[in-house]
N, CA, C and O atoms as a CHARMM CRD file, in Angstrom:
* protein
*
  328
    1    1 MET  N    -65.84400  69.45800  51.34700 PROA 1      0.00000
    2    1 MET  CA   -65.80600  67.68400  51.30600 PROA 1      0.00000
    3    1 MET  C    -65.63500  67.22600  52.28000 PROA 1      0.00000
    4    1 MET  O    -65.04400  67.78400  53.20400 PROA 1      0.00000
    5    2 THR  N    -66.33700  65.56100  52.32600 PROA 2      0.00000
    6    2 THR  CA   -66.69700  64.66100  52.56400 PROA 2      0.00000
    7    2 THR  C    -65.06200  64.21300  53.59500 PROA 2      0.00000
    8    2 THR  O    -63.92100  64.18700  53.13400 PROA 2      0.00000
    9    3 GLU  N    -65.55100  63.86400  55.27600 PROA 3      0.00000
   10    3 GLU  CA   -64.75600  63.07500  55.72600 PROA 3      0.00000
   11    3 GLU  C    -63.84300  61.98500  54.88000 PROA 3      0.00000
   12    3 GLU  O    -62.63000  61.78100  54.91300 PROA 3      0.00000
   13    4 LYS  N    -64.78100  61.43500  54.19700 PROA 4      0.00000
   14    4 LYS  CA   -63.70100  60.48300  53.44700 PROA 4      0.00000
   15    4 LYS  C    -63.30200  60.78000  52.73600 PROA 4      0.00000
   16    4 LYS  O    -62.16400  60.33100  52.87000 PROA 4      0.00000
   17    5 GLU  N    -63.33600  61.54800  51.47400 PROA 5      0.00000
   18    5 GLU  CA   -62.44100  62.56200  50.59200 PROA 5      0.00000
   19    5 GLU  C    -61.28800  63.24000  51.12400 PROA 5      0.00000
   20    5 GLU  O    -60.36700  63.67300  50.43200 PROA 5      0.00000
   21    6 LYS  N    -61.40100  63.34400  52.82200 PROA 6      0.00000
   22    6 LYS  CA   -60.29400  64.53200  53.24100 PROA 6      0.00000
   23    6 LYS  C    -59.46000  63.00000  53.61300 PROA 6      0.00000
   24    6 LYS  O    -58.23900  63.15100  53.60600 PROA 6      0.00000
   25    7 MET  N    -59.79500  61.96000  53.84500 PROA 7      0.00000
   26    7 MET  CA   -59.04900  60.79100  53.99700 PROA 7      0.00000
   27    7 MET  C    -58.15800  60.34200  53.26600 PROA 7      0.00000
   28    7 MET  O    -56.95800  60.19900  53.49900 PROA 7      0.00000
   29    8 LEU  N    -59.04400  60.00200  51.92200 PROA 8      0.00000
   30    8 LEU  CA   -58.19700  59.58800  50.91500 PROA 8      0.00000
   31    8 LEU  C    -57.48900  60.55800  50.14500 PROA 8      0.00000
   32    8 LEU  O    -57.33000  60.36700  48.93900 PROA 8      0.00000
   33    9 ALA  N    -56.82900  62.07600  50.98500 PROA 9      0.00000
   34    9 ALA  CA   -56.82300  63.20500  50.21600 PROA 9      0.00000
   35    9 ALA  C    -55.82500  63.15800  51.09300 PROA 9      0.00000
   36    9 ALA  O    -55.01200  64.03200  50.79500 PROA 9      0.00000
   37   10 GLY  N    -55.30800  62.21100  52.57100 PROA 10     0.00000
   38   10 GLY  CA   -53.92300  62.50000  53.13000 PROA 10     0.00000
   39   10 GLY  C    -54.69900  63.42400  54.01400 PROA 10     0.00000
   40   10 GLY  O    -54.69000  62.81200  55.08200 PROA 10     0.00000
   41   11 GLU  N    -55.40800  64.60400  54.22100 PROA 11     0.00000
   42   11 GLU  CA   -56.16900  65.20900  54.90100 PROA 11     0.00000
   43   11 GLU  C    -55.96200  65.08400  56.22700 PROA 11     0.00000
   44   11 GLU  O    -55.61500  64.00300  56.70300 PROA 11     0.00000
   45   12 PRO  N    -56.17600  66.31400  57.06700 PROA 12     0.00000
   46   12 PRO  CA   -56.69800  65.73600  58.45500 PROA 12     0.00000
   47   12 PRO  C    -58.53200  64.67600  58.17900 PROA 12     0.00000
   48   12 PRO  O    -58.87600  64.38500  57.03300 PROA 12     0.00000
   49   13 PHE  N    -59.02100  64.45700  58.86200 PROA 13     0.00000
   50   13 PHE  CA   -60.45500  63.59800  58.46900 PROA 13     0.00000
   51   13 PHE  C    -60.54000  63.72300  60.46900 PROA 13     0.00000
   52   13 PHE  O    -59.65400  63.94100  61.29400 PROA 13     0.00000
   53   14 GLU  N    -62.08400  63.45300  60.62200 PROA 14     0.00000
   54   14 GLU  CA   -62.75500  62.79100  62.04900 PROA 14     0.00000
   55   14 GLU  C    -63.10300  61.29900  61.70200 PROA 14     0.00000
   56   14 GLU  O    -63.73800  60.65300  60.86800 PROA 14     0.00000
   57   15 THR  N    -62.80000  61.22900  62.13500 PROA 15     0.00000
   58   15 THR  CA   -62.82900  59.20700  61.96100 PROA 15     0.00000
   59   15 THR  C    -63.58800  58.92400  62.66000 PROA 15     0.00000
   60   15 THR  O    -63.70000  57.70100  62.73100 PROA 15     0.00000
   61   16 MET  N    -64.55300  59.72300  63.58200 PROA 16     0.00000
   62   16 MET  CA   -66.08600  59.14700  63.52800 PROA 16     0.00000
   63   16 MET  C    -67.48000  59.54500  63.06600 PROA 16     0.00000
   64   16 MET  O    -68.63600  59.42100  63.46900 PROA 16     0.00000
   65   17 ASP  N    -66.77600  60.12900  61.94000 PROA 17     0.00000
   66   17 ASP  CA   -67.96200  60.92000  60.56300 PROA 17     0.00000
   67   17 ASP  C    -68.69000  59.18200  60.95300 PROA 17     0.00000
   68   17 ASP  O    -68.08800  58.12500  61.14500 PROA 17     0.00000
   69   18 ARG  N    -70.14500  59.46900  60.95500 PROA 18     0.00000
   70   18 ARG  CA   -71.03900  58.65800  60.60300 PROA 18     0.00000
   71   18 ARG  C    -70.40900  57.72900  58.95600 PROA 18     0.00000
   72   18 ARG  O    -69.74100  56.71400  59.14900 PROA 18     0.00000
   73   19 GLN  N    -70.67000  58.14700  57.53000 PROA 19     0.00000
   74   19 GLN  CA   -70.16700  57.26100  57.15800 PROA 19     0.00000
   75   19 GLN  C    -69.03400  55.90400  57.44000 PROA 19     0.00000
   76   19 GLN  O    -69.18000  54.68400  57.50500 PROA 19     0.00000
   77   20 LEU  N    -67.46500  57.15200  57.60200 PROA 20     0.00000
   78   20 LEU  CA   -66.86400  56.33600  57.79000 PROA 20     0.00000
   79   20 LEU  C    -67.15700  55.10800  58.97400 PROA 20     0.00000
   80   20 LEU  O    -66.96200  53.95400  58.59200 PROA 20     0.00000
   81   21 ALA  N    -67.41400  55.22600  59.76900 PROA 21     0.00000
   82   21 ALA  CA   -67.67500  54.38000  60.67500 PROA 21     0.00000
   83   21 ALA  C    -68.61400  53.35000  60.51400 PROA 21     0.00000
   84   21 ALA  O    -68.64200  52.28500  61.13100 PROA 21     0.00000
   85   22 GLU  N    -69.73400  53.92500  59.23600 PROA 22     0.00000
   86   22 GLU  CA   -69.87400  52.37400  58.81300 PROA 22     0.00000
   87   22 GLU  C    -69.43100  51.68000  57.84200 PROA 22     0.00000
   88   22 GLU  O    -69.50500  50.49600  57.51300 PROA 22     0.00000
   89   23 GLU  N    -69.03100  52.46400  57.49600 PROA 23     0.00000
   90   23 GLU  CA   -67.81000  51.75500  56.01600 PROA 23     0.00000
   91   23 GLU  C    -66.80200  50.60800  56.79200 PROA 23     0.00000
   92   23 GLU  O    -66.66200  49.51500  56.24200 PROA 23     0.00000
   93   24 ARG  N    -65.98100  50.93900  58.31400 PROA 24     0.00000
   94   24 ARG  CA   -65.14500  49.89200  59.00800 PROA 24     0.00000
   95   24 ARG  C    -66.25300  48.80100  59.54100 PROA 24     0.00000
   96   24 ARG  O    -66.18600  47.57500  59.62400 PROA 24     0.00000
   97   25 ARG  N    -67.04800  49.50600  59.79200 PROA 25     0.00000
   98   25 ARG  CA   -68.67200  48.21500  60.11700 PROA 25     0.00000
   99   25 ARG  C    -68.72800  47.12100  59.08500 PROA 25     0.00000
  100   25 ARG  O    -68.61900  45.89500  59.09900 PROA 25     0.00000
  101   26 LEU  N    -68.91900  47.95000  58.28600 PROA 26     0.00000
  102   26 LEU  CA   -69.06000  46.51800  57.14900 PROA 26     0.00000
  103   26 LEU  C    -67.62200  45.82500  57.37800 PROA 26     0.00000
  104   26 LEU  O    -67.32500  44.68300  57.72900 PROA 26     0.00000
  105   27 ALA  N    -66.86900  46.91500  57.05700 PROA 27     0.00000
  106   27 ALA  CA   -65.37700  45.90500  56.50000 PROA 27     0.00000
  107   27 ALA  C    -65.17900  45.03400  57.56300 PROA 27     0.00000
  108   27 ALA  O    -64.60600  43.95500  57.40900 PROA 27     0.00000
  109   28 SER  N    -65.76700  45.56300  59.02300 PROA 28     0.00000
  110   28 SER  CA   -65.32000  44.41700  60.28500 PROA 28     0.00000
  111   28 SER  C    -66.70000  42.96700  59.84200 PROA 28     0.00000
  112   28 SER  O    -66.38000  41.87800  60.32000 PROA 28     0.00000
  113   29 GLU  N    -67.21000  42.96600  59.53700 PROA 29     0.00000
  114   29 GLU  CA   -68.15400  42.00000  59.19900 PROA 29     0.00000
  115   29 GLU  C    -67.72200  41.02300  57.61700 PROA 29     0.00000
  116   29 GLU  O    -68.19900  39.93600  57.29300 PROA 29     0.00000
  117   30 ARG  N    -66.67100  41.86300  56.84600 PROA 30     0.00000
  118   30 ARG  CA   -66.36400  41.47200  55.60100 PROA 30     0.00000
  119   30 ARG  C    -65.42300  40.71700  56.25300 PROA 30     0.00000
  120   30 ARG  O    -65.19400  39.55200  55.92700 PROA 30     0.00000
  121   31 LEU  N    -64.89800  41.24200  57.08200 PROA 31     0.00000
  122   31 LEU  CA   -63.53500  40.10000  57.29800 PROA 31     0.00000
  123   31 LEU  C    -63.28000  39.22800  58.45400 PROA 31     0.00000
  124   31 LEU  O    -62.29000  38.54400  58.71700 PROA 31     0.00000
  125   32 GLY  N    -65.10100  39.51000  59.49600 PROA 32     0.00000
  126   32 GLY  CA   -64.72700  38.30000  60.06700 PROA 32     0.00000
  127   32 GLY  C    -65.07100  37.01400  59.06600 PROA 32     0.00000
  128   32 GLY  O    -64.55900  35.89500  59.11700 PROA 32     0.00000
  129   33 ARG  N    -66.04700  37.47600  58.17800 PROA 33     0.00000
  130   33 ARG  CA   -66.32300  36.21800  56.58800 PROA 33     0.00000
  131   33 ARG  C    -65.08600  35.48400  56.55200 PROA 33     0.00000
  132   33 ARG  O    -64.93200  34.29500  56.83100 PROA 33     0.00000
  133   34 LEU  N    -63.82600  36.69500  56.00900 PROA 34     0.00000
  134   34 LEU  CA   -63.09900  36.17600  55.39200 PROA 34     0.00000
  135   34 LEU  C    -61.88800  35.20100  56.61000 PROA 34     0.00000
  136   34 LEU  O    -61.15600  34.24600  56.35300 PROA 34     0.00000
  137   35 ASN  N    -62.02400  35.66100  57.42400 PROA 35     0.00000
  138   35 ASN  CA   -61.04900  35.61500  58.41900 PROA 35     0.00000
  139   35 ASN  C    -61.41200  34.04200  58.89600 PROA 35     0.00000
  140   35 ASN  O    -60.53600  33.42900  59.50600 PROA 35     0.00000
  141   36 ALA  N    -62.50200  33.48700  58.66200 PROA 36     0.00000
  142   36 ALA  CA   -63.40700  32.33400  58.72500 PROA 36     0.00000
  143   36 ALA  C    -62.91400  31.29300  58.03700 PROA 36     0.00000
  144   36 ALA  O    -63.21600  30.10500  58.15400 PROA 36     0.00000
  145   37 LEU  N    -62.11900  31.81200  57.29200 PROA 37     0.00000
  146   37 LEU  CA   -62.36400  30.29000  55.22600 PROA 37     0.00000
  147   37 LEU  C    -60.08300  30.14400  55.48500 PROA 37     0.00000
  148   37 LEU  O    -59.29500  31.02600  55.82500 PROA 37     0.00000
  149   38 SER  N    -59.86600  28.89400  55.17700 PROA 38     0.00000
  150   38 SER  CA   -58.89400  28.98400  54.69900 PROA 38     0.00000
  151   38 SER  C    -58.86500  29.53600  52.65200 PROA 38     0.00000
  152   38 SER  O    -59.83300  29.59500  51.89300 PROA 38     0.00000
  153   39 ILE  N    -57.43600  29.82800  52.35700 PROA 39     0.00000
  154   39 ILE  CA   -57.53500  30.04500  50.99100 PROA 39     0.00000
  155   39 ILE  C    -58.11600  28.86200  50.17000 PROA 39     0.00000
  156   39 ILE  O    -58.49000  29.17000  49.03800 PROA 39     0.00000
  157   40 ASP  N    -58.29500  27.24500  50.62900 PROA 40     0.00000
  158   40 ASP  CA   -59.08700  27.14200  49.58800 PROA 40     0.00000
  159   40 ASP  C    -60.25600  26.46800  49.62100 PROA 40     0.00000
  160   40 ASP  O    -60.74200  25.59200  48.90600 PROA 40     0.00000
  161   41 ALA  N    -60.67100  27.13400  50.74000 PROA 41     0.00000
  162   41 ALA  CA   -61.94800  26.79600  50.82100 PROA 41     0.00000
  163   41 ALA  C    -63.31700  27.97700  50.35000 PROA 41     0.00000
  164   41 ALA  O    -63.36100  29.20500  50.28400 PROA 41     0.00000
  165   42 GLU  N    -64.45400  26.74100  50.05500 PROA 42     0.00000
  166   42 GLU  CA   -65.48400  27.31700  48.92400 PROA 42     0.00000
  167   42 GLU  C    -65.91700  28.64000  49.66500 PROA 42     0.00000
  168   42 GLU  O    -66.42500  28.50800  50.77900 PROA 42     0.00000
  169   43 GLY  N    -65.74200  30.03800  49.08200 PROA 43     0.00000
  170   43 GLY  CA   -65.98100  31.04400  49.36500 PROA 43     0.00000
  171   43 GLY  C    -65.10600  32.33000  50.01800 PROA 43     0.00000
  172   43 GLY  O    -65.16200  33.31700  50.75100 PROA 43     0.00000
  173   44 TYR  N    -64.14900  31.40500  49.04000 PROA 44     0.00000
  174   44 TYR  CA   -62.70100  32.37700  49.90600 PROA 44     0.00000
  175   44 TYR  C    -63.30400  33.52900  48.43900 PROA 44     0.00000
  176   44 TYR  O    -64.25700  34.29500  48.58200 PROA 44     0.00000
  177   45 ARG  N    -62.74200  33.43700  47.51300 PROA 45     0.00000
  178   45 ARG  CA   -62.77400  33.99900  46.33700 PROA 45     0.00000
  179   45 ARG  C    -63.52600  34.81000  46.66700 PROA 45     0.00000
  180   45 ARG  O    -62.94500  35.89500  46.63600 PROA 45     0.00000
  181   46 LYS  N    -64.90600  34.94900  47.09500 PROA 46     0.00000
  182   46 LYS  CA   -66.01000  35.77400  47.32000 PROA 46     0.00000
  183   46 LYS  C    -65.78000  36.64000  48.38600 PROA 46     0.00000
  184   46 LYS  O    -66.02700  37.83900  48.26400 PROA 46     0.00000
  185   47 ALA  N    -65.28700  36.11700  49.53200 PROA 47     0.00000
  186   47 ALA  CA   -65.13500  36.90100  50.76300 PROA 47     0.00000
  187   47 ALA  C    -63.72400  38.23700  50.25000 PROA 47     0.00000
  188   47 ALA  O    -63.85100  39.41400  50.58600 PROA 47     0.00000
  189   48 VAL  N    -62.61400  37.78900  49.51300 PROA 48     0.00000
  190   48 VAL  CA   -61.60500  38.81800  49.59000 PROA 48     0.00000
  191   48 VAL  C    -62.11600  39.83900  48.64300 PROA 48     0.00000
  192   48 VAL  O    -61.79300  41.02600  48.69200 PROA 48     0.00000
  193   49 THR  N    -63.36000  39.04500  47.32300 PROA 49     0.00000
  194   49 THR  CA   -63.66500  40.36800  46.27900 PROA 49     0.00000
  195   49 THR  C    -64.66300  41.44600  47.14000 PROA 49     0.00000
  196   49 THR  O    -64.61600  42.63700  46.83300 PROA 49     0.00000
  197   50 GLU  N    -65.45000  41.04600  48.08600 PROA 50     0.00000
  198   50 GLU  CA   -66.64600  41.51500  48.56200 PROA 50     0.00000
  199   50 GLU  C    -65.36700  42.21600  49.63600 PROA 50     0.00000
  200   50 GLU  O    -65.70900  43.38000  49.42800 PROA 50     0.00000
  201   51 LEU  N    -64.25400  42.35000  50.54200 PROA 51     0.00000
  202   51 LEU  CA   -63.48500  42.99400  50.96200 PROA 51     0.00000
  203   51 LEU  C    -62.88900  44.21700  50.39800 PROA 51     0.00000
  204   51 LEU  O    -62.73400  45.33800  50.88200 PROA 51     0.00000
  205   52 MET  N    -62.48700  43.52900  48.82300 PROA 52     0.00000
  206   52 MET  CA   -61.11200  43.98000  48.69900 PROA 52     0.00000
  207   52 MET  C    -61.69700  44.25200  46.95900 PROA 52     0.00000
  208   52 MET  O    -61.17000  43.63400  46.03400 PROA 52     0.00000
  209   53 PRO  N    -62.76000  45.18800  46.74500 PROA 53     0.00000
  210   53 PRO  CA   -62.95500  44.74400  44.85500 PROA 53     0.00000
  211   53 PRO  C    -61.91300  44.99200  44.49400 PROA 53     0.00000
  212   53 PRO  O    -61.47000  44.13200  43.73200 PROA 53     0.00000
  213   54 ASN  N    -60.82200  46.36100  44.81800 PROA 54     0.00000
  214   54 ASN  CA   -59.73100  46.45500  43.36600 PROA 54     0.00000
  215   54 ASN  C    -58.96800  45.29800  43.73800 PROA 54     0.00000
  216   54 ASN  O    -58.09400  45.55900  42.91100 PROA 54     0.00000
  217   55 ALA  N    -58.59000  44.35400  44.21500 PROA 55     0.00000
  218   55 ALA  CA   -57.39500  43.25200  44.16900 PROA 55     0.00000
  219   55 ALA  C    -58.04000  42.36400  42.92200 PROA 55     0.00000
  220   55 ALA  O    -59.11500  42.04200  42.41700 PROA 55     0.00000
  221   56 ALA  N    -56.52100  42.19100  42.78300 PROA 56     0.00000
  222   56 ALA  CA   -56.34000  41.46100  41.37000 PROA 56     0.00000
  223   56 ALA  C    -57.21400  39.78900  41.54100 PROA 56     0.00000
  224   56 ALA  O    -57.41700  39.51700  42.72500 PROA 56     0.00000
  225   57 ALA  N    -57.70900  38.73600  40.56000 PROA 57     0.00000
  226   57 ALA  CA   -58.32000  38.10800  40.82200 PROA 57     0.00000
  227   57 ALA  C    -57.69900  37.02300  41.60800 PROA 57     0.00000
  228   57 ALA  O    -58.20600  36.47300  42.58600 PROA 57     0.00000
  229   58 ASP  N    -56.57900  36.77900  41.09400 PROA 58     0.00000
  230   58 ASP  CA   -55.93200  36.02600  41.43100 PROA 58     0.00000
  231   58 ASP  C    -54.59800  35.98500  42.61300 PROA 58     0.00000
  232   58 ASP  O    -53.60800  35.25200  42.60900 PROA 58     0.00000
  233   59 CYS  N    -55.09300  37.32500  43.83200 PROA 59     0.00000
  234   59 CYS  CA   -54.44400  37.55400  44.97600 PROA 59     0.00000
  235   59 CYS  C    -54.65400  36.55100  45.87200 PROA 59     0.00000
  236   59 CYS  O    -55.46900  35.64000  45.72100 PROA 59     0.00000
  237   60 LEU  N    -53.55000  36.78800  47.28700 PROA 60     0.00000
  238   60 LEU  CA   -53.57800  35.14700  48.23600 PROA 60     0.00000
  239   60 LEU  C    -53.54000  36.23500  48.97900 PROA 60     0.00000
  240   60 LEU  O    -52.75700  37.17200  48.81900 PROA 60     0.00000
  241   61 VAL  N    -54.87300  36.09000  50.29200 PROA 61     0.00000
  242   61 VAL  CA   -54.59400  37.07000  51.56100 PROA 61     0.00000
  243   61 VAL  C    -54.80900  35.78800  52.92300 PROA 61     0.00000
  244   61 VAL  O    -55.80700  35.72700  53.64200 PROA 61     0.00000
  245   62 ARG  N    -53.87100  35.06800  52.98700 PROA 62     0.00000
  246   62 ARG  CA   -54.09400  34.86100  54.34400 PROA 62     0.00000
  247   62 ARG  C    -54.29900  34.58000  55.59100 PROA 62     0.00000
  248   62 ARG  O    -53.38500  34.45000  56.40400 PROA 62     0.00000
  249   63 PRO  N    -55.84500  34.42800  55.92600 PROA 63     0.00000
  250   63 PRO  CA   -56.49900  34.93100  57.37300 PROA 63     0.00000
  251   63 PRO  C    -54.97300  34.35300  58.36100 PROA 63     0.00000
  252   63 PRO  O    -53.97500  33.71400  58.03100 PROA 63     0.00000
  253   64 PRO  N    -55.36000  34.85900  59.45500 PROA 64     0.00000
  254   64 PRO  CA   -56.34500  36.16000  59.67200 PROA 64     0.00000
  255   64 PRO  C    -55.57800  37.53200  59.25600 PROA 64     0.00000
  256   64 PRO  O    -54.46200  37.90600  59.61600 PROA 64     0.00000
  257   65 PHE  N    -56.64900  38.26800  58.25700 PROA 65     0.00000
  258   65 PHE  CA   -56.10300  39.17700  57.84200 PROA 65     0.00000
  259   65 PHE  C    -56.48100  40.73200  58.72500 PROA 65     0.00000
  260   65 PHE  O    -57.45800  40.54800  59.45100 PROA 65     0.00000
  261   66 HSD  N    -56.23800  41.37500  58.76600 PROA 66     0.00000
  262   66 HSD  CA   -56.58300  42.89500  59.28700 PROA 66     0.00000
  263   66 HSD  C    -56.59300  44.33300  58.51700 PROA 66     0.00000
  264   66 HSD  O    -55.48800  44.72800  58.14500 PROA 66     0.00000
  265   67 CYS  N    -57.74700  45.17500  58.23100 PROA 67     0.00000
  266   67 CYS  CA   -57.86400  46.47800  57.78500 PROA 67     0.00000
  267   67 CYS  C    -59.44300  47.09400  57.86400 PROA 67     0.00000
  268   67 CYS  O    -60.57600  46.61700  57.79800 PROA 67     0.00000
  269   68 ASP  N    -58.78700  48.56700  58.06000 PROA 68     0.00000
  270   68 ASP  CA   -60.16700  49.17300  58.67800 PROA 68     0.00000
  271   68 ASP  C    -61.26000  49.61400  57.65200 PROA 68     0.00000
  272   68 ASP  O    -62.31700  50.13500  58.00900 PROA 68     0.00000
  273   69 TYR  N    -60.77600  49.25600  55.76500 PROA 69     0.00000
  274   69 TYR  CA   -61.89900  49.86700  55.30400 PROA 69     0.00000
  275   69 TYR  C    -61.54800  48.57400  54.11600 PROA 69     0.00000
  276   69 TYR  O    -62.62500  48.03700  53.85800 PROA 69     0.00000
  277   70 GLY  N    -60.81700  48.15100  53.60900 PROA 70     0.00000
  278   70 GLY  CA   -60.85700  47.15800  52.53900 PROA 70     0.00000
  279   70 GLY  C    -60.73800  47.62600  51.30800 PROA 70     0.00000
  280   70 GLY  O    -59.70400  47.35900  50.69600 PROA 70     0.00000
  281   71 SER  N    -61.58300  48.27900  50.79300 PROA 71     0.00000
  282   71 SER  CA   -62.14100  48.83700  49.71800 PROA 71     0.00000
  283   71 SER  C    -61.26900  49.95500  49.22300 PROA 71     0.00000
  284   71 SER  O    -61.26000  49.83300  47.99900 PROA 71     0.00000
  285   72 ASN  N    -60.69800  50.75400  49.49200 PROA 72     0.00000
  286   72 ASN  CA   -59.49000  51.48300  49.24100 PROA 72     0.00000
  287   72 ASN  C    -57.83800  50.58400  48.82000 PROA 72     0.00000
  288   72 ASN  O    -56.71600  50.92000  48.44200 PROA 72     0.00000
  289   73 ILE  N    -58.45700  49.48200  49.12000 PROA 73     0.00000
  290   73 ILE  CA   -56.96100  48.24700  49.00500 PROA 73     0.00000
  291   73 ILE  C    -56.53200  47.65700  47.77200 PROA 73     0.00000
  292   73 ILE  O    -56.69000  46.45000  47.58900 PROA 73     0.00000
  293   74 GLU  N    -56.05200  48.32700  46.99100 PROA 74     0.00000
  294   74 GLU  CA   -55.56700  47.91400  45.44300 PROA 74     0.00000
  295   74 GLU  C    -54.09600  46.87900  45.50600 PROA 74     0.00000
  296   74 GLU  O    -53.05700  47.39600  45.91500 PROA 74     0.00000
  297   75 VAL  N    -54.10300  45.38300  45.06800 PROA 75     0.00000
  298   75 VAL  CA   -52.92500  44.74300  44.74900 PROA 75     0.00000
  299   75 VAL  C    -53.18700  44.05200  43.66300 PROA 75     0.00000
  300   75 VAL  O    -54.30200  43.67400  43.30500 PROA 75     0.00000
  301   76 GLY  N    -52.06200  43.85800  43.06300 PROA 76     0.00000
  302   76 GLY  CA   -51.87000  43.24100  41.37800 PROA 76     0.00000
  303   76 GLY  C    -51.57500  42.20700  41.24100 PROA 76     0.00000
  304   76 GLY  O    -51.52400  41.80400  42.40300 PROA 76     0.00000
  305   77 ASN  N    -51.19500  41.02300  40.32500 PROA 77     0.00000
  306   77 ASN  CA   -51.67100  39.97400  40.41700 PROA 77     0.00000
  307   77 ASN  C    -50.14300  39.42200  41.03900 PROA 77     0.00000
  308   77 ASN  O    -49.08600  40.01400  41.25600 PROA 77     0.00000
  309   78 ASN  N    -50.67600  37.65700  41.25100 PROA 78     0.00000
  310   78 ASN  CA   -49.63900  37.45000  42.37400 PROA 78     0.00000
  311   78 ASN  C    -49.41000  37.56400  43.14700 PROA 78     0.00000
  312   78 ASN  O    -48.45400  36.92600  43.59000 PROA 78     0.00000
  313   79 PHE  N    -50.30100  38.73000  44.15700 PROA 79     0.00000
  314   79 PHE  CA   -49.98200  39.23800  45.25100 PROA 79     0.00000
  315   79 PHE  C    -50.25400  37.95700  46.02900 PROA 79     0.00000
  316   79 PHE  O    -50.95400  37.03700  45.60400 PROA 79     0.00000
  317   80 PHE  N    -49.66300  37.98000  47.15500 PROA 80     0.00000
  318   80 PHE  CA   -50.14800  36.74100  48.73100 PROA 80     0.00000
  319   80 PHE  C    -49.46400  38.12400  49.78900 PROA 80     0.00000
  320   80 PHE  O    -48.84600  39.13000  49.44000 PROA 80     0.00000
  321   81 ALA  N    -49.85100  37.69100  51.05900 PROA 81     0.00000
  322   81 ALA  CA   -49.78300  38.71600  51.85200 PROA 81     0.00000
  323   81 ALA  C    -50.41300  36.97900  52.69500 PROA 81     0.00000
  324   81 ALA  O    -51.29100  36.15200  52.45000 PROA 81     0.00000
  325   82 ASN  N    -48.92400  37.23800  54.12900 PROA 82     0.00000
  326   82 ASN  CA   -49.19500  35.81200  54.80000 PROA 82     0.00000
  327   82 ASN  C    -49.00500  36.67400  56.40700 PROA 82     0.00000
  328   82 ASN  O    -49.11500  36.04600  57.46000 PROA 82     0.00000
């Protein structure tokens, strides 16, 4: 079982695992792009989708936003985070 699989299963895992570290780095890069935009800016929707591919297409996340990975976040229609 990989460290990511352990994490997702709620089991103890090694946080400094190479795969998880790379995923956090990528999320940090994507967060930087998202947090530089307002919700009505061009590129905002793309930035949200890149960070949270499982989020509903109409969700709104008002920057600044912080998370470790983003890819495991799932939110439904009409979701708003401030």
